[in-house]
mmCIF file with all atom_site columns, C-alpha atoms in Angstrom:
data_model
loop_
_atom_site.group_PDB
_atom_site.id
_atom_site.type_symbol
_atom_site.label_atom_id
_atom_site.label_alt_id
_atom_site.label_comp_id
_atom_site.label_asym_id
_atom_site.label_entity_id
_atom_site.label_seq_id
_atom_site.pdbx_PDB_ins_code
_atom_site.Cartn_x
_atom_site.Cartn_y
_atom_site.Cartn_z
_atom_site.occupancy
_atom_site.B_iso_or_equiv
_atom_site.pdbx_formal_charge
_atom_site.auth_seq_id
_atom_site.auth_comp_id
_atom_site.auth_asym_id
_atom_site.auth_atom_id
_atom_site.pdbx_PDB_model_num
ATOM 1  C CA . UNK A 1 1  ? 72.935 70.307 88.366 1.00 52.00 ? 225 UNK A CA 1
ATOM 2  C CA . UNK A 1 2  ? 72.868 73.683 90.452 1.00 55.00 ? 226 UNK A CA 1
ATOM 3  C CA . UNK A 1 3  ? 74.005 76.549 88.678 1.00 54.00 ? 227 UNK A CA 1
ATOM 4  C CA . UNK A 1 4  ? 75.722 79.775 90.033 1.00 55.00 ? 228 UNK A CA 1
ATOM 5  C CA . UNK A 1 5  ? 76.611 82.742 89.427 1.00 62.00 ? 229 UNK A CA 1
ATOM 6  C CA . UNK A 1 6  ? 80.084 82.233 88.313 1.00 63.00 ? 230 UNK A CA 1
ATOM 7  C CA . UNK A 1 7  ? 78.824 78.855 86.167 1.00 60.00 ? 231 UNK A CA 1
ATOM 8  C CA . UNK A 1 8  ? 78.018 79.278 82.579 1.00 56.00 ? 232 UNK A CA 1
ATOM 9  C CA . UNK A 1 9  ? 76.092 75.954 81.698 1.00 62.00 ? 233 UNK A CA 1
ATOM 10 C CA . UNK A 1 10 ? 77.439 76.379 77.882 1.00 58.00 ? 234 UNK A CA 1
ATOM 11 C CA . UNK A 1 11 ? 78.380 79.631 76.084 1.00 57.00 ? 235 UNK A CA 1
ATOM 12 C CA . UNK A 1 12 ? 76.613 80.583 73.122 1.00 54.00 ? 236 UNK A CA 1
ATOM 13 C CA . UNK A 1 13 ? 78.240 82.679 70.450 1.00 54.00 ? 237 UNK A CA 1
ATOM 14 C CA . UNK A 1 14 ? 76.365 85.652 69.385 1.00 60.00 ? 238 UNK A CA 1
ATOM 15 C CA . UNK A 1 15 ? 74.808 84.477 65.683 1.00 59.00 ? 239 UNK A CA 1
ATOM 16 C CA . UNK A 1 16 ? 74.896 80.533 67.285 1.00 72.00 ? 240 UNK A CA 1
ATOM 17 C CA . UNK A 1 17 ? 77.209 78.368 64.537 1.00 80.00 ? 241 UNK A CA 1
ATOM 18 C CA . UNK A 1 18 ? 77.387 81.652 62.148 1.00 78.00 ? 242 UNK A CA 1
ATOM 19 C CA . UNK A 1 19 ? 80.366 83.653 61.947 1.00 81.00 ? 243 UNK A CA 1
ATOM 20 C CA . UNK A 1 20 ? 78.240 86.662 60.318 1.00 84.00 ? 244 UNK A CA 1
ATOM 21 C CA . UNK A 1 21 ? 74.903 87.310 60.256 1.00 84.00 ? 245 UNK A CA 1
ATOM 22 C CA . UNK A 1 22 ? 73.454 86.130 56.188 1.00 86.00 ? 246 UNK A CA 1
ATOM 23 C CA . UNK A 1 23 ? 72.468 88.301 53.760 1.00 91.00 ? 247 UNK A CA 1
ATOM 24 C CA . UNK A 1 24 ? 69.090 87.103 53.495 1.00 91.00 ? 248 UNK A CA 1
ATOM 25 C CA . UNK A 1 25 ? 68.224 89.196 50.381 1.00 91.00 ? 249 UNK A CA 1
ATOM 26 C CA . UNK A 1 26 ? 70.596 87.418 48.327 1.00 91.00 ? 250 UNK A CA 1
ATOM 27 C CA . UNK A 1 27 ? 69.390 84.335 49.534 1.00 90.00 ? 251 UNK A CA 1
ATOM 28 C CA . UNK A 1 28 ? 65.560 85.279 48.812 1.00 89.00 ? 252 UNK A CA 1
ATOM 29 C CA . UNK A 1 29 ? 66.662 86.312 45.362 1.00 85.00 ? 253 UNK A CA 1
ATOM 30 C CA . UNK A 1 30 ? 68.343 82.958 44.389 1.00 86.00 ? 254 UNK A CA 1
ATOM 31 C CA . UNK A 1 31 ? 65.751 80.721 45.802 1.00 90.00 ? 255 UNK A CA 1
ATOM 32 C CA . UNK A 1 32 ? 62.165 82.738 44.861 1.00 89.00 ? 256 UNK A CA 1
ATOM 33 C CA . UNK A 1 33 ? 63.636 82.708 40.988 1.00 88.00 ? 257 UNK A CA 1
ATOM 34 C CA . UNK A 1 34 ? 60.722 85.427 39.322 1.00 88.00 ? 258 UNK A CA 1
ATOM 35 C CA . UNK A 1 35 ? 62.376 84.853 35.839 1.00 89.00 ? 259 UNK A CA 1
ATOM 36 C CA . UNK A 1 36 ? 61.386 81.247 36.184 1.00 90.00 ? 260 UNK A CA 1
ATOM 37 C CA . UNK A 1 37 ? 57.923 81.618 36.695 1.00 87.00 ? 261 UNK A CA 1
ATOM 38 C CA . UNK A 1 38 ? 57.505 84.104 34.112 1.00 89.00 ? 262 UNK A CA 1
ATOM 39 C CA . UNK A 1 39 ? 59.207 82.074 31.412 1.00 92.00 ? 263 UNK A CA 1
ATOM 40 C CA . UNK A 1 40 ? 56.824 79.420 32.396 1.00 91.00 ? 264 UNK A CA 1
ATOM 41 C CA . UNK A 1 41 ? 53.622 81.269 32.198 1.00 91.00 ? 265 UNK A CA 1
ATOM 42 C CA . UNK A 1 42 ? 54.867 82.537 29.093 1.00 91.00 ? 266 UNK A CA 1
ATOM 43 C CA . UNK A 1 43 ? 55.241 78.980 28.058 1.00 94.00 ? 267 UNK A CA 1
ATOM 44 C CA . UNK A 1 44 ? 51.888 77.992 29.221 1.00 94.00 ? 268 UNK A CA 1
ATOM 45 C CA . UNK A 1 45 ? 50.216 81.578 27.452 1.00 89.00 ? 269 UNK A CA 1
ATOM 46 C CA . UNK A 1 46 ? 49.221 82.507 30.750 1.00 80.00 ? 270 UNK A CA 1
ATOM 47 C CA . UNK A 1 47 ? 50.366 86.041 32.246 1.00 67.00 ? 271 UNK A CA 1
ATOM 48 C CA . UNK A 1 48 ? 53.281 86.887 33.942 1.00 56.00 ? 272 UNK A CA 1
ATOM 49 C CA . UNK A 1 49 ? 52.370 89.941 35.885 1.00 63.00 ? 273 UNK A CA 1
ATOM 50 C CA . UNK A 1 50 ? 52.766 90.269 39.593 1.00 60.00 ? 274 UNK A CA 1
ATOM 51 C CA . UNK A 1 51 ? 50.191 89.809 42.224 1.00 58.00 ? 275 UNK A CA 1
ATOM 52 C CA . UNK A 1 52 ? 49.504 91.741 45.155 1.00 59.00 ? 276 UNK A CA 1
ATOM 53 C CA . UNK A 1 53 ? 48.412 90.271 48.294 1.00 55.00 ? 277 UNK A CA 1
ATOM 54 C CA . UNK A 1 54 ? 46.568 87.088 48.672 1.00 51.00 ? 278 UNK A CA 1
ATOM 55 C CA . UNK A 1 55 ? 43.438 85.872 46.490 1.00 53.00 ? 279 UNK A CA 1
ATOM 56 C CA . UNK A 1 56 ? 41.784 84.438 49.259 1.00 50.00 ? 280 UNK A CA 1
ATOM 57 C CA . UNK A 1 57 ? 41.657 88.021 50.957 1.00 46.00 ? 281 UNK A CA 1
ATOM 58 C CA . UNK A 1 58 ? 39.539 89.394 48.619 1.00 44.00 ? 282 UNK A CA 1
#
């Protein structure tokens, strides 16, 4: 199918099937759940402190 200038093969809407853009901080915070992992370190005796970076770095 040729298409011209004045053809438009199927508009897209400017965030796709969103009608906002997300608020990807609040979705960050409710699926990487920090509480959870340091309840279960402290269940396990093992620390709960934060890492920085990447072991294998190192």
């Amino acid at each position: 199918m040729a298409v011209g200038r004045d053809v438009v093969p199927h508009p897209v809407p400017p965030l796709g099937l969103l009608k906002q853009a997300p608020d990807y901080l609040a979705v960050a915070s409710r699926i990487n759940r920090i509480d959870v992992w340091q309840a279960a370190a402290r269940a396990v005796g093992g620390s709960a402190r934060r890492q920085r970076g990447c072991a294998a770095a190192h």
